[in-house]
Tab-separated table of C-alpha atoms in Angstrom:
chain	number	residue	atom	x	y	z
P	1	UNK	CA	28.404	18.139	0.736
P	2	UNK	CA	25.553	20.379	-0.343
P	3	UNK	CA	23.296	22.090	2.189
P	4	UNK	CA	20.287	20.606	0.363
P	5	UNK	CA	20.704	17.059	-0.931
P	6	UNK	CA	18.349	15.616	-3.527
P	7	UNK	CA	18.561	11.913	-4.361
P	8	UNK	CA	16.246	9.328	-5.837
P	9	UNK	CA	16.092	5.635	-5.090
P	10	UNK	CA	13.555	3.855	-7.225
P	11	UNK	CA	10.322	5.834	-7.023
P	12	UNK	CA	11.301	7.756	-3.871
P	13	UNK	CA	12.892	11.209	-3.920
P	14	UNK	CA	14.764	12.093	-0.743
P	15	UNK	CA	15.343	15.739	0.130
P	16	UNK	CA	17.724	16.291	3.041
P	17	UNK	CA	18.453	19.556	4.814
P	18	UNK	CA	22.154	19.062	5.485
P	19	UNK	CA	23.469	21.814	7.703
P	20	UNK	CA	23.730	20.194	11.128
P	21	UNK	CA	26.294	22.719	12.390
P	22	UNK	CA	23.492	25.352	12.247
P	23	UNK	CA	20.724	22.930	13.306
P	24	UNK	CA	19.591	22.863	9.656
P	25	UNK	CA	18.575	26.533	9.798
P	26	UNK	CA	17.716	27.727	6.298
P	27	UNK	CA	19.761	30.450	4.647
P	28	UNK	CA	18.158	32.255	1.701
P	29	UNK	CA	19.938	30.139	-0.926
P	30	UNK	CA	18.800	26.977	0.853
P	31	UNK	CA	15.157	28.039	0.637
P	32	UNK	CA	15.638	28.505	-3.101
P	33	UNK	CA	17.336	25.089	-3.387
P	34	UNK	CA	14.499	23.421	-1.479
P	35	UNK	CA	11.941	25.087	-3.741
P	36	UNK	CA	13.798	23.769	-6.778
P	37	UNK	CA	14.101	20.281	-5.240
P	38	UNK	CA	10.322	20.088	-4.723
P	39	UNK	CA	9.704	21.278	-8.269
P	40	UNK	CA	12.188	18.709	-9.602
P	41	UNK	CA	10.475	15.886	-7.703
P	42	UNK	CA	7.071	17.043	-8.901
P	43	UNK	CA	8.190	17.111	-12.550
P	44	UNK	CA	9.898	13.694	-12.431
P	45	UNK	CA	7.450	11.041	-13.658
P	46	UNK	CA	9.576	8.305	-12.047
P	47	UNK	CA	9.113	9.786	-8.568
P	48	UNK	CA	5.988	8.594	-6.758
P	49	UNK	CA	6.694	9.968	-3.256
P	50	UNK	CA	9.025	12.417	-1.531
P	51	UNK	CA	10.700	12.159	1.883
P	52	UNK	CA	11.861	15.374	3.552
P	53	UNK	CA	14.241	15.182	6.507
P	54	UNK	CA	17.165	16.877	8.202
P	55	UNK	CA	20.677	15.691	8.998
P	56	UNK	CA	21.704	15.251	12.620
P	57	UNK	CA	19.477	15.706	15.635
P	58	UNK	CA	17.306	18.531	14.238
P	59	UNK	CA	14.738	18.625	11.449
P	60	UNK	CA	14.976	22.393	10.862
P	61	UNK	CA	15.640	25.257	13.278
P	62	UNK	CA	13.855	27.776	11.050
P	63	UNK	CA	15.440	30.634	9.135
P	64	UNK	CA	19.120	31.381	9.665
P	65	UNK	CA	18.883	34.963	10.908
P	66	UNK	CA	22.685	35.208	11.093
P	67	UNK	CA	22.709	35.309	7.282
P	68	UNK	CA	20.369	38.295	7.093
P	69	UNK	CA	21.966	41.654	6.363
P	70	UNK	CA	21.712	43.693	9.587
P	71	UNK	CA	21.616	47.055	7.800
P	72	UNK	CA	18.869	46.168	5.372
P	73	UNK	CA	16.193	44.831	7.684
P	74	UNK	CA	13.307	45.633	5.331
P	75	UNK	CA	15.065	44.073	2.324
P	76	UNK	CA	16.030	40.990	4.333
P	77	UNK	CA	12.460	40.629	5.605
P	78	UNK	CA	10.992	40.976	2.109
P	79	UNK	CA	13.511	38.492	0.704
P	80	UNK	CA	12.755	36.020	3.499
P	81	UNK	CA	9.019	36.316	2.941
P	82	UNK	CA	9.258	36.034	-0.851
P	83	UNK	CA	11.526	32.968	-0.778
P	84	UNK	CA	9.792	31.349	2.180
P	85	UNK	CA	6.398	31.696	0.530
P	86	UNK	CA	7.714	30.270	-2.759
P	87	UNK	CA	9.128	27.298	-0.837
P	88	UNK	CA	5.901	26.580	1.024
P	89	UNK	CA	3.839	26.975	-2.170
P	90	UNK	CA	6.110	24.525	-4.032
P	91	UNK	CA	5.810	22.010	-1.186
P	92	UNK	CA	2.056	22.419	-0.747
P	93	UNK	CA	1.253	22.140	-4.461
P	94	UNK	CA	3.421	19.104	-5.251
P	95	UNK	CA	1.228	16.389	-6.796
P	96	UNK	CA	2.960	13.525	-4.984
P	97	UNK	CA	2.772	12.557	-1.323
P	98	UNK	CA	5.431	14.262	0.778
P	99	UNK	CA	6.458	12.626	4.046
P	100	UNK	CA	8.357	14.576	6.694
P	101	UNK	CA	10.708	12.427	8.797
P	102	UNK	CA	11.124	14.584	11.904
P	103	UNK	CA	13.384	14.380	14.926
P	104	UNK	CA	14.615	17.054	17.283
P	105	UNK	CA	13.747	20.729	16.987
P	106	UNK	CA	11.276	21.865	14.368
P	107	UNK	CA	10.945	25.637	14.475
P	108	UNK	CA	9.502	28.455	12.348
P	109	UNK	CA	9.625	27.639	8.649
P	110	UNK	CA	10.701	24.107	9.601
P	111	UNK	CA	7.380	23.696	11.409
P	112	UNK	CA	5.528	25.190	8.437
P	113	UNK	CA	7.232	22.731	6.069
P	114	UNK	CA	6.313	19.792	8.304
P	115	UNK	CA	2.695	20.980	8.540
P	116	UNK	CA	2.515	21.387	4.734
P	117	UNK	CA	3.555	17.756	4.180
P	118	UNK	CA	0.974	15.048	3.592
P	119	UNK	CA	2.302	12.950	6.464
P	120	UNK	CA	4.778	13.509	9.276
P	121	UNK	CA	6.576	10.648	10.956
P	122	UNK	CA	7.781	12.143	14.219
P	123	UNK	CA	10.294	10.702	16.692
P	124	UNK	CA	9.866	10.942	20.445
P	125	UNK	CA	12.684	13.532	20.479
P	126	UNK	CA	10.751	15.975	18.275
P	127	UNK	CA	9.992	19.411	19.702
P	128	UNK	CA	7.935	22.103	17.977
P	129	UNK	CA	7.985	25.866	18.324
P	130	UNK	CA	6.530	28.840	16.525
P	131	UNK	CA	8.882	31.672	17.487
P	132	UNK	CA	6.708	34.396	15.941
P	133	UNK	CA	3.731	33.325	18.067
P	134	UNK	CA	5.895	33.353	21.208
P	135	UNK	CA	6.610	37.018	20.473
P	136	UNK	CA	2.948	37.914	19.949
P	137	UNK	CA	3.165	37.946	16.147
P	138	UNK	CA	1.329	35.894	13.546
P	139	UNK	CA	3.296	32.725	12.716
P	140	UNK	CA	5.161	32.772	9.424
P	141	UNK	CA	5.104	30.707	6.250
P	142	UNK	CA	1.591	29.358	6.469
P	143	UNK	CA	1.799	27.780	9.927
P	144	UNK	CA	-1.609	29.154	10.984
P	145	UNK	CA	-3.256	27.973	7.762
P	146	UNK	CA	-1.821	24.453	7.977
P	147	UNK	CA	-2.283	24.005	11.717
P	148	UNK	CA	-5.936	25.082	11.599
P	149	UNK	CA	-6.584	22.668	8.721
P	150	UNK	CA	-4.890	19.789	10.548
P	151	UNK	CA	-6.299	20.121	14.063
P	152	UNK	CA	-9.269	22.447	13.612
P	153	UNK	CA	-9.600	26.161	14.163
P	154	UNK	CA	-10.688	25.935	17.804
P	155	UNK	CA	-7.661	23.871	18.854
P	156	UNK	CA	-5.250	25.924	16.728
P	157	UNK	CA	-6.148	29.117	18.621
C-alpha cells in the first residue's frame, strides 16, 4: 500500500495518510505526494469535495525527523520548509471544500493541515500539539496564520 492513498467515490476525493507504523509522520516524499493529491483533486471537475484523514489511531504526527539527513541539517531544514510550504499552499488554495477527519494525535504539520482545511470533524480522542511552540519557536507551516484566523488573534496568543 502507498503511504498516501488517493481515491474517488462519486464526487468525493479521499486522501489518506497511510503510515500507521510511524503515526502517519510525513517523510519528504509524502509531503510531495500530498501536494500532488490536492492538485489532482482541485483539477478534477468530477470532484466536488475532499476528505483528508489518517490511517490508524493518529491523524498525523508531523514531520518524520528520522528521515532527515543528520549531517545536512541546513539542507534538510530548507527541504522541509520548501516542501511543507508547497503542501500547505496546495491545500489552502484548493477551490473545493476540504474536510479533515481527525482522530488521535495531530502534531506540527499535521495540525497545520487540519487548520488549513475548510472543516475539521474531530473525534473525542483527538489531541493537538505544536512542537515548535513548546520549544519557544514560531510554529511551522502556517499554524499561526490559520489559528489566528480561526479563533482570533487574542485567543491564538
